[in-house]
Tab-separated table of C-alpha atoms in Angstrom:
chain	number	residue	atom	x	y	z
A	19	UNK	CA	103.787	137.614	92.083
A	20	UNK	CA	99.991	137.487	92.232
A	21	UNK	CA	99.597	134.820	94.908
A	22	UNK	CA	97.070	135.073	97.692
A	23	UNK	CA	98.953	134.360	100.944
A	24	UNK	CA	95.639	133.807	102.722
A	25	UNK	CA	94.916	131.012	100.240
A	26	UNK	CA	98.231	129.310	101.072
A	27	UNK	CA	97.416	129.561	104.768
A	28	UNK	CA	94.008	127.981	104.167
A	29	UNK	CA	95.719	125.114	102.343
A	30	UNK	CA	97.775	124.337	105.449
A	31	UNK	CA	94.948	124.500	107.981
A	32	UNK	CA	92.237	122.819	105.893
A	33	UNK	CA	92.817	119.389	107.462
A	34	UNK	CA	95.141	118.025	104.779
A	35	UNK	CA	98.439	116.383	105.697
A	36	UNK	CA	100.611	114.789	103.012
A	37	UNK	CA	103.250	112.081	103.236
A	38	UNK	CA	105.012	110.654	100.176
A	39	UNK	CA	106.386	107.109	100.459
A	40	UNK	CA	108.096	105.919	97.302
A	41	UNK	CA	105.392	105.948	94.665
A	42	UNK	CA	102.611	106.159	97.271
A	43	UNK	CA	101.100	109.199	98.926
A	44	UNK	CA	99.182	109.163	102.197
A	45	UNK	CA	96.820	112.006	103.059
A	46	UNK	CA	95.219	112.471	106.464
A	47	UNK	CA	91.852	114.144	105.981
A	48	UNK	CA	90.895	115.595	109.343
A	49	UNK	CA	87.176	115.699	108.602
A	50	UNK	CA	84.662	113.448	110.344
A	51	UNK	CA	82.957	111.055	107.924
A	52	UNK	CA	81.558	107.538	107.921
A	53	UNK	CA	83.606	104.784	106.282
A	54	UNK	CA	81.572	104.869	103.055
A	55	UNK	CA	81.666	108.682	102.945
A	56	UNK	CA	85.427	108.553	103.499
A	57	UNK	CA	85.895	106.017	100.709
A	58	UNK	CA	83.801	108.081	98.332
A	59	UNK	CA	85.769	111.238	99.197
A	60	UNK	CA	89.120	109.500	98.665
A	61	UNK	CA	88.060	108.088	95.305
A	62	UNK	CA	86.856	111.509	94.160
A	63	UNK	CA	89.882	113.496	95.377
A	64	UNK	CA	92.731	110.932	95.306
A	65	UNK	CA	92.768	107.206	94.465
A	66	UNK	CA	91.179	105.374	97.400
A	67	UNK	CA	91.335	104.875	101.146
A	68	UNK	CA	94.835	103.949	102.311
A	69	UNK	CA	96.265	100.459	101.888
A	70	UNK	CA	99.167	99.525	104.199
A	71	UNK	CA	101.649	97.165	102.545
A	72	UNK	CA	104.321	96.671	105.223
A	73	UNK	CA	105.585	97.613	108.659
A	74	UNK	CA	107.770	100.402	107.277
A	75	UNK	CA	104.742	102.161	105.787
A	76	UNK	CA	102.840	101.671	109.048
A	77	UNK	CA	105.646	103.338	111.010
A	78	UNK	CA	105.723	106.228	108.561
A	79	UNK	CA	101.976	106.704	108.880
A	80	UNK	CA	102.151	106.670	112.690
A	81	UNK	CA	104.893	109.286	112.677
A	82	UNK	CA	102.981	111.473	110.231
A	83	UNK	CA	99.597	111.397	111.947
A	84	UNK	CA	100.339	110.876	115.642
A	85	UNK	CA	99.047	113.825	117.646
A	86	UNK	CA	96.829	115.083	114.824
A	87	UNK	CA	93.915	112.725	115.483
A	88	UNK	CA	93.232	109.807	117.818
A	89	UNK	CA	91.906	107.435	115.150
A	90	UNK	CA	91.270	107.337	111.394
A	91	UNK	CA	89.690	105.031	108.819
A	92	UNK	CA	91.950	103.044	106.466
A	93	UNK	CA	90.762	100.968	103.498
A	94	UNK	CA	90.399	97.577	105.197
A	95	UNK	CA	86.845	96.191	105.206
A	96	UNK	CA	85.043	92.889	105.744
A	97	UNK	CA	84.922	90.574	102.707
A	98	UNK	CA	82.412	87.864	101.818
A	99	UNK	CA	84.799	84.966	102.518
A	100	UNK	CA	88.057	84.156	104.277
A	101	UNK	CA	91.325	83.948	102.349
A	102	UNK	CA	94.758	82.459	103.136
A	103	UNK	CA	97.718	84.860	103.385
A	104	UNK	CA	101.373	84.772	104.394
A	105	UNK	CA	102.033	87.186	107.237
A	106	UNK	CA	105.178	88.443	105.506
A	107	UNK	CA	104.024	90.981	102.882
A	108	UNK	CA	104.821	90.244	99.263
A	109	UNK	CA	104.647	86.442	99.486
A	110	UNK	CA	101.832	84.590	97.711
A	111	UNK	CA	100.379	81.230	98.713
A	112	UNK	CA	101.579	78.991	95.870
A	113	UNK	CA	103.215	75.979	97.583
A	114	UNK	CA	101.222	74.100	100.297
A	115	UNK	CA	101.665	70.777	102.138
A	116	UNK	CA	98.445	70.151	104.066
A	117	UNK	CA	97.923	67.247	106.460
A	118	UNK	CA	94.910	65.026	105.758
A	119	UNK	CA	91.710	66.793	106.812
A	120	UNK	CA	93.252	70.224	106.323
A	121	UNK	CA	92.583	72.953	105.503
A	122	UNK	CA	89.309	72.740	107.357
A	123	UNK	CA	86.114	73.728	105.592
A	124	UNK	CA	84.863	76.365	108.027
A	125	UNK	CA	84.287	80.078	108.203
A	126	UNK	CA	86.615	80.911	111.096
A	127	UNK	CA	89.928	82.698	111.479
A	128	UNK	CA	92.794	80.209	111.655
A	129	UNK	CA	96.577	79.998	111.894
A	130	UNK	CA	98.858	77.261	110.583
A	131	UNK	CA	101.566	75.128	112.154
A	132	UNK	CA	103.904	72.438	110.762
A	133	UNK	CA	104.264	68.998	112.362
A	134	UNK	CA	107.392	66.824	112.574
A	135	UNK	CA	106.569	65.265	109.183
A	136	UNK	CA	106.381	68.614	107.458
A	137	UNK	CA	102.586	68.511	107.192
A	138	UNK	CA	100.552	71.682	107.738
A	139	UNK	CA	97.529	71.854	110.010
A	140	UNK	CA	95.115	74.537	111.170
A	141	UNK	CA	95.110	75.454	114.829
A	142	UNK	CA	93.476	77.940	117.149
A	143	UNK	CA	95.657	81.047	116.915
A	144	UNK	CA	95.598	81.334	120.718
A	145	UNK	CA	97.401	78.001	121.164
A	146	UNK	CA	101.029	78.300	122.276
A	147	UNK	CA	103.806	76.784	120.169
A	148	UNK	CA	107.420	77.398	119.214
A	149	UNK	CA	107.872	79.250	115.938
A	150	UNK	CA	110.247	80.237	113.133
A	151	UNK	CA	111.072	83.777	112.007
A	152	UNK	CA	111.767	84.405	108.337
A	153	UNK	CA	115.200	85.327	106.973
A	154	UNK	CA	115.595	86.636	103.419
A	155	UNK	CA	118.900	84.804	103.182
A	156	UNK	CA	117.277	81.437	103.983
A	157	UNK	CA	118.828	81.067	107.476
A	158	UNK	CA	115.471	81.092	109.269
A	159	UNK	CA	115.514	81.653	113.034
A	160	UNK	CA	113.918	79.013	115.295
A	161	UNK	CA	112.522	80.313	118.607
A	162	UNK	CA	111.924	77.603	121.203
A	163	UNK	CA	109.765	79.778	123.490
A	164	UNK	CA	106.078	78.918	123.121
A	165	UNK	CA	103.762	81.800	122.214
A	166	UNK	CA	100.375	82.394	120.643
A	167	UNK	CA	100.488	82.977	116.887
A	168	UNK	CA	100.000	86.756	117.308
A	169	UNK	CA	102.688	86.991	120.018
A	170	UNK	CA	105.044	84.952	117.836
A	171	UNK	CA	104.383	87.347	114.970
A	172	UNK	CA	105.138	90.325	117.224
A	173	UNK	CA	108.391	88.685	118.353
A	174	UNK	CA	109.558	88.203	114.762
A	175	UNK	CA	108.541	91.754	113.875
A	176	UNK	CA	110.645	93.047	116.774
A	177	UNK	CA	113.589	91.538	114.871
A	178	UNK	CA	112.511	93.485	111.754
A	179	UNK	CA	111.178	90.389	110.018
A	180	UNK	CA	108.007	88.251	110.311
A	181	UNK	CA	106.878	84.663	110.794
A	182	UNK	CA	108.375	82.371	108.183
A	183	UNK	CA	106.853	81.922	104.729
A	184	UNK	CA	107.357	78.479	103.167
A	185	UNK	CA	107.563	78.765	99.396
A	186	UNK	CA	108.974	75.372	98.353
A	187	UNK	CA	109.269	71.722	99.392
A	188	UNK	CA	112.969	72.248	100.165
A	189	UNK	CA	112.181	75.143	102.483
A	190	UNK	CA	109.403	73.115	104.131
A	191	UNK	CA	111.869	70.331	104.913
A	192	UNK	CA	114.291	72.780	106.528
A	193	UNK	CA	111.583	74.304	108.739
A	194	UNK	CA	109.971	70.994	109.770
A	195	UNK	CA	113.373	69.621	110.846
A	196	UNK	CA	113.745	72.421	113.407
A	197	UNK	CA	111.108	70.998	115.785
A	198	UNK	CA	107.589	69.604	115.864
A	199	UNK	CA	104.362	71.604	115.854
A	200	UNK	CA	105.772	75.055	115.136
A	201	UNK	CA	103.945	78.174	113.981
A	202	UNK	CA	104.551	79.444	110.451
A	203	UNK	CA	103.241	82.670	108.932
A	204	UNK	CA	100.142	81.328	107.159
A	205	UNK	CA	96.785	82.651	108.391
A	206	UNK	CA	93.183	82.921	107.208
A	207	UNK	CA	90.991	85.998	107.638
A	208	UNK	CA	87.969	87.707	105.994
A	209	UNK	CA	89.419	91.188	105.339
A	210	UNK	CA	89.973	92.915	101.989
A	211	UNK	CA	91.391	96.276	100.892
A	212	UNK	CA	89.139	98.881	99.317
A	213	UNK	CA	91.472	99.347	96.326
A	214	UNK	CA	91.612	95.601	95.580
A	215	UNK	CA	95.185	95.208	96.811
A	216	UNK	CA	96.224	91.757	98.048
A	217	UNK	CA	98.367	93.171	100.878
A	218	UNK	CA	98.553	90.668	103.743
A	219	UNK	CA	99.838	93.194	106.279
A	220	UNK	CA	97.788	93.333	109.499
A	221	UNK	CA	98.488	95.304	112.689
A	222	UNK	CA	95.653	94.463	115.083
A	223	UNK	CA	95.296	95.622	118.683
A	224	UNK	CA	95.102	92.923	121.352
A	225	UNK	CA	91.783	91.011	121.202
A	226	UNK	CA	90.997	92.575	117.806
A	227	UNK	CA	89.243	92.073	115.495
A	228	UNK	CA	86.362	90.991	117.729
A	229	UNK	CA	83.749	90.728	114.932
A	230	UNK	CA	80.929	92.320	116.904
A	231	UNK	CA	77.813	92.925	114.851
A	232	UNK	CA	78.275	95.724	112.319
A	233	UNK	CA	82.008	96.170	113.010
A	234	UNK	CA	82.943	95.655	109.374
A	235	UNK	CA	85.441	98.517	108.886
A	236	UNK	CA	88.899	99.262	110.289
A	237	UNK	CA	90.521	102.258	111.962
A	238	UNK	CA	94.066	102.992	113.068
A	239	UNK	CA	94.111	103.830	116.803
A	240	UNK	CA	97.018	106.273	117.060
A	241	UNK	CA	96.811	106.550	120.855
A	242	UNK	CA	97.440	102.771	120.929
A	243	UNK	CA	100.721	102.806	118.975
A	244	UNK	CA	98.841	102.793	115.678
A	245	UNK	CA	97.256	99.363	116.217
A	246	UNK	CA	94.004	98.540	114.365
A	247	UNK	CA	90.430	97.995	115.572
A	248	UNK	CA	87.335	96.850	113.713
A	249	UNK	CA	84.513	99.353	114.301
A	250	UNK	CA	81.020	100.096	113.024
A	251	UNK	CA	81.180	101.689	109.576
A	252	UNK	CA	78.645	104.530	110.154
A	253	UNK	CA	80.853	106.074	112.865
A	254	UNK	CA	82.196	109.529	111.948
A	255	UNK	CA	86.002	109.673	111.990
A	256	UNK	CA	88.993	111.223	110.278
A	257	UNK	CA	90.395	109.100	107.449
A	258	UNK	CA	93.496	108.469	105.360
A	259	UNK	CA	93.504	108.593	101.573
A	260	UNK	CA	96.232	107.483	99.175
A	261	UNK	CA	97.309	108.448	95.676
A	262	UNK	CA	97.902	111.654	93.781
A	263	UNK	CA	95.666	114.639	94.410
A	264	UNK	CA	93.204	115.186	91.545
A	265	UNK	CA	93.494	118.852	90.564
A	266	UNK	CA	89.983	120.350	90.570
A	267	UNK	CA	88.664	122.064	87.441
A	268	UNK	CA	86.109	124.206	89.272
A	269	UNK	CA	86.737	127.633	90.762
A	270	UNK	CA	88.467	127.410	94.125
A	271	UNK	CA	88.303	131.017	95.263
A	272	UNK	CA	87.703	134.487	93.877
A	273	UNK	CA	89.341	137.403	95.629
A	274	UNK	CA	90.465	140.952	94.934
A	275	UNK	CA	94.076	142.106	95.070
A	276	UNK	CA	94.060	145.867	94.769
A	277	UNK	CA	91.814	146.755	91.848
A	278	UNK	CA	92.277	143.361	90.182
A	279	UNK	CA	89.801	140.519	90.463
A	280	UNK	CA	91.664	137.182	90.785
A	281	UNK	CA	89.813	133.898	90.229
A	282	UNK	CA	91.722	130.769	91.316
A	283	UNK	CA	90.782	127.914	88.989
A	284	UNK	CA	92.931	125.133	90.418
A	285	UNK	CA	96.025	124.444	92.452
A	286	UNK	CA	98.632	121.715	92.511
A	287	UNK	CA	101.314	121.169	95.127
A	288	UNK	CA	104.396	119.004	95.548
A	289	UNK	CA	106.042	118.318	98.885
A	290	UNK	CA	109.647	117.650	99.908
A	291	UNK	CA	111.253	117.452	103.337
A	292	UNK	CA	112.217	121.127	102.994
A	293	UNK	CA	109.298	122.914	101.408
A	294	UNK	CA	105.911	122.815	99.720
A	295	UNK	CA	105.602	124.185	96.188
A	296	UNK	CA	102.148	125.471	95.247
A	297	UNK	CA	101.244	126.081	91.591
A	298	UNK	CA	98.177	128.283	91.050
A	299	UNK	CA	96.128	128.474	87.859
A	300	UNK	CA	94.164	131.714	87.876
A	301	UNK	CA	92.605	134.417	85.735
A	302	UNK	CA	92.894	138.183	86.051
A	303	UNK	CA	89.447	139.645	85.542
A	304	UNK	CA	88.278	137.796	82.378
A	305	UNK	CA	91.683	137.382	80.740
A	306	UNK	CA	93.292	134.077	79.797
A	307	UNK	CA	94.512	131.644	82.399
A	308	UNK	CA	97.797	132.459	84.136
A	309	UNK	CA	100.121	130.183	86.054
A	310	UNK	CA	102.135	131.173	89.108
A	311	UNK	CA	104.333	129.048	91.375
A	312	UNK	CA	105.446	129.794	94.910
A	313	UNK	CA	107.553	127.761	97.339
A	314	UNK	CA	107.196	128.060	101.099
A	315	UNK	CA	108.937	126.174	103.953
A	316	UNK	CA	107.346	122.959	105.125
A	317	UNK	CA	104.968	123.868	107.942
A	318	UNK	CA	103.193	122.062	110.763
A	319	UNK	CA	101.263	119.080	109.461
A	320	UNK	CA	103.214	118.712	106.228
A	321	UNK	CA	105.870	116.007	106.123
A	322	UNK	CA	107.447	114.161	103.213
A	323	UNK	CA	110.270	112.012	102.056
A	324	UNK	CA	112.641	113.324	99.383
A	325	UNK	CA	112.013	112.147	95.845
A	326	UNK	CA	113.026	108.692	94.729
A	327	UNK	CA	116.462	109.794	93.508
A	328	UNK	CA	117.463	110.226	97.164
A	329	UNK	CA	115.046	108.294	99.392
A	330	UNK	CA	114.717	109.232	103.036
A	331	UNK	CA	116.567	107.249	105.686
A	332	UNK	CA	114.099	106.370	108.404
A	333	UNK	CA	115.767	107.393	111.652
A	334	UNK	CA	114.806	106.440	115.207
A	335	UNK	CA	113.095	108.287	118.002
A	336	UNK	CA	114.667	111.607	118.889
A	337	UNK	CA	116.167	110.472	122.200
A	338	UNK	CA	119.978	110.457	122.034
A	339	UNK	CA	121.652	107.182	123.092
A	340	UNK	CA	124.069	108.664	125.650
A	341	UNK	CA	125.100	105.380	127.268
A	342	UNK	CA	126.868	103.423	124.503
A	343	UNK	CA	128.429	99.998	125.052
A	344	UNK	CA	130.790	98.309	122.584
A	345	UNK	CA	130.327	94.544	122.894
A	346	UNK	CA	133.465	92.728	121.715
A	347	UNK	CA	131.671	89.502	120.875
A	348	UNK	CA	131.338	88.289	117.295
A	349	UNK	CA	127.617	87.769	116.681
A	350	UNK	CA	125.263	87.886	113.686
A	351	UNK	CA	123.079	90.987	113.337
A	352	UNK	CA	119.982	89.200	114.729
A	353	UNK	CA	122.011	87.761	117.624
A	354	UNK	CA	123.344	91.257	118.330
A	355	UNK	CA	119.798	92.692	118.512
A	356	UNK	CA	118.756	89.917	120.887
A	357	UNK	CA	121.800	90.534	123.095
A	358	UNK	CA	121.237	94.310	123.247
A	359	UNK	CA	117.528	93.938	124.023
A	360	UNK	CA	118.247	91.391	126.744
A	361	UNK	CA	121.013	93.385	128.444
A	362	UNK	CA	120.478	97.040	127.466
A	363	UNK	CA	117.804	98.673	125.254
A	364	UNK	CA	118.671	98.021	121.602
A	365	UNK	CA	121.301	98.173	118.879
A	366	UNK	CA	122.478	101.749	118.498
A	367	UNK	CA	120.759	104.063	116.021
A	368	UNK	CA	122.432	107.172	114.604
A	369	UNK	CA	120.116	110.112	114.081
A	370	UNK	CA	122.530	113.077	114.218
A	371	UNK	CA	126.159	113.939	113.512
A	372	UNK	CA	126.730	114.188	117.269
A	373	UNK	CA	125.605	110.580	117.791
A	374	UNK	CA	127.730	109.505	114.810
A	375	UNK	CA	130.813	110.970	116.514
A	376	UNK	CA	130.083	109.108	119.763
A	377	UNK	CA	129.498	105.814	117.955
A	378	UNK	CA	132.635	106.269	115.843
A	379	UNK	CA	134.716	106.786	118.994
A	380	UNK	CA	133.377	103.525	120.479
A	381	UNK	CA	133.909	101.631	117.219
A	382	UNK	CA	137.647	102.409	117.233
A	383	UNK	CA	138.122	99.786	119.952
A	384	UNK	CA	136.372	97.001	118.026
A	385	UNK	CA	138.131	93.725	117.257
A	386	UNK	CA	136.339	93.374	113.893
A	387	UNK	CA	136.684	95.666	110.818
A	388	UNK	CA	133.014	96.630	111.016
A	389	UNK	CA	130.566	97.020	113.900
A	390	UNK	CA	126.835	96.270	113.762
A	391	UNK	CA	124.393	99.169	114.131
A	392	UNK	CA	120.578	99.085	113.992
A	393	UNK	CA	120.163	99.487	110.215
A	394	UNK	CA	118.277	96.989	108.045
A	395	UNK	CA	117.553	96.778	104.317
A	396	UNK	CA	114.193	95.663	102.949
A	397	UNK	CA	114.356	94.436	99.365
A	398	UNK	CA	110.549	94.727	98.992
A	399	UNK	CA	110.699	98.531	99.300
A	400	UNK	CA	114.429	98.887	98.467
A	401	UNK	CA	114.690	100.949	101.611
A	402	UNK	CA	117.182	101.230	104.475
A	403	UNK	CA	115.518	101.866	107.825
A	404	UNK	CA	116.397	101.999	111.510
A	405	UNK	CA	114.785	99.273	113.604
A	406	UNK	CA	113.293	101.927	115.907
A	407	UNK	CA	112.066	104.303	113.240
A	408	UNK	CA	110.605	107.738	112.729
A	409	UNK	CA	111.303	110.241	109.973
A	410	UNK	CA	114.796	111.678	109.799
A	411	UNK	CA	117.403	112.650	107.247
A	412	UNK	CA	120.910	112.182	108.741
A	413	UNK	CA	123.042	109.806	106.652
A	414	UNK	CA	126.724	108.837	106.635
A	415	UNK	CA	127.056	106.145	103.966
A	416	UNK	CA	130.408	105.156	102.524
A	417	UNK	CA	130.808	105.679	98.739
A	418	UNK	CA	128.714	103.233	96.657
A	419	UNK	CA	126.784	102.211	99.791
A	420	UNK	CA	123.277	103.014	101.018
A	421	UNK	CA	121.009	104.077	98.160
A	422	UNK	CA	123.913	103.866	95.696
A	423	UNK	CA	124.583	100.223	96.562
A	424	UNK	CA	123.126	96.924	95.370
A	425	UNK	CA	122.240	94.434	98.108
A	426	UNK	CA	120.807	90.978	98.502
A	427	UNK	CA	117.755	90.503	100.690
A	428	UNK	CA	118.624	90.433	104.377
A	429	UNK	CA	121.404	93.028	104.237
A	430	UNK	CA	121.991	94.952	107.463
A	431	UNK	CA	124.014	98.017	108.456
A	432	UNK	CA	127.402	98.402	110.074
A	433	UNK	CA	129.873	101.212	110.750
A	434	UNK	CA	133.532	101.036	109.770
A	435	UNK	CA	135.749	100.573	112.820
A	436	UNK	CA	138.593	102.647	111.306
A	437	UNK	CA	139.194	105.219	108.567
A	438	UNK	CA	136.284	107.575	107.869
A	439	UNK	CA	133.977	105.306	109.898
A	440	UNK	CA	131.068	105.461	107.491
A	441	UNK	CA	128.152	103.041	107.128
A	442	UNK	CA	128.110	99.947	104.939
A	443	UNK	CA	125.633	97.183	104.133
A	444	UNK	CA	126.674	93.600	104.906
A	445	UNK	CA	125.010	90.153	104.998
A	446	UNK	CA	123.298	89.784	108.367
A	447	UNK	CA	124.959	86.391	108.866
A	448	UNK	CA	128.441	87.919	109.274
A	449	UNK	CA	129.717	87.890	112.847
A	450	UNK	CA	130.870	91.262	114.158
A	451	UNK	CA	131.259	93.331	117.306
A	452	UNK	CA	128.276	95.621	117.935
A	453	UNK	CA	127.226	98.695	119.888
A	454	UNK	CA	124.252	98.715	122.246
A	455	UNK	CA	122.731	101.671	124.031
A	456	UNK	CA	121.142	101.692	127.455
A	457	UNK	CA	119.826	104.022	130.134
A	458	UNK	CA	122.214	106.688	131.385
A	459	UNK	CA	123.707	105.574	134.696
């Protein structure tokens, strides 16, 4: 096979890292460029600078890039005017129920609360109020603790959801009856995505954005858990592109193998969790174009999900939960998370066969036919993920479950207490025993 191994090596060390997420592809370009230079590069070589649509994608990006660079541009930039968004991605602002004098005609960031009459009003996002977390099944969760809007959002996200979106008069009545003056997920900001996407997802660091003069562009700060900062656009940084790689038509490299002159015209690669396949288009001397394909193991800096016929299960951090506790109380999935986080660390996650065996042994003593574990289904991405997530591939779904199953929004994961003790998806409102993990000793 006439393939230049040096060329493959250059591909891996050239500053390109690839992650495939569903139909999207993220590419970390480890070259230092200004925001505008980065955007131009991404549009020439891929589609555009990266747009982040949800928390699952943000976690994937953190796990891909962390350790490779401290910060990188994404495609969020300052717009000409402020726009209203729901914090929960995928929801549009169609229904509203403003109180007289609202929304206010000003050019300031704002967050929205609901009064006891169901009327909406703008408020300083730093004010402290109770709040409601969204549930796909309609059983929204009221939290009486008073927090700022951003802290309330973080609390809901820790439960793998977000602040509530109100999409109808009926839903507004339900939320307003929970209390008076409570935060909902509506906010106003002046940011837009380079590719024109209407994604409402934001992941700001504390006290960001601070809107200092010239700080009109956004970076991910990987040393700060992937949170975002607004920074001055001329700064030179690494950046993240999205979309398919545009195969170049110009000569990439000319080399000699033995007595034969080989001119590489273009290359195309596809990535899986196991390997990277590189297809070379080349000529031998001045003969017609040849095509050669080689597959090599995935190497440092290359990470991907399997193709859409078998999507990746997002597994948690690599630490093994050695101290497992079966709690023989019948709670909903959200109540179980709250209990585990208050008394231990979290609901158990299963990242290896060894952990599966330990969890299965605990589950045998349950008083319910299934036992909650830390799996959740998102109908927006049609993806199962662990609530403490990083990339991983271990799965133990029962037949017709997992990616073979059909679920309503708000489904969550459980393990069978008996039999083969595989995983199933159930409505999060069911009340089951659950397994927490804590610190050893």
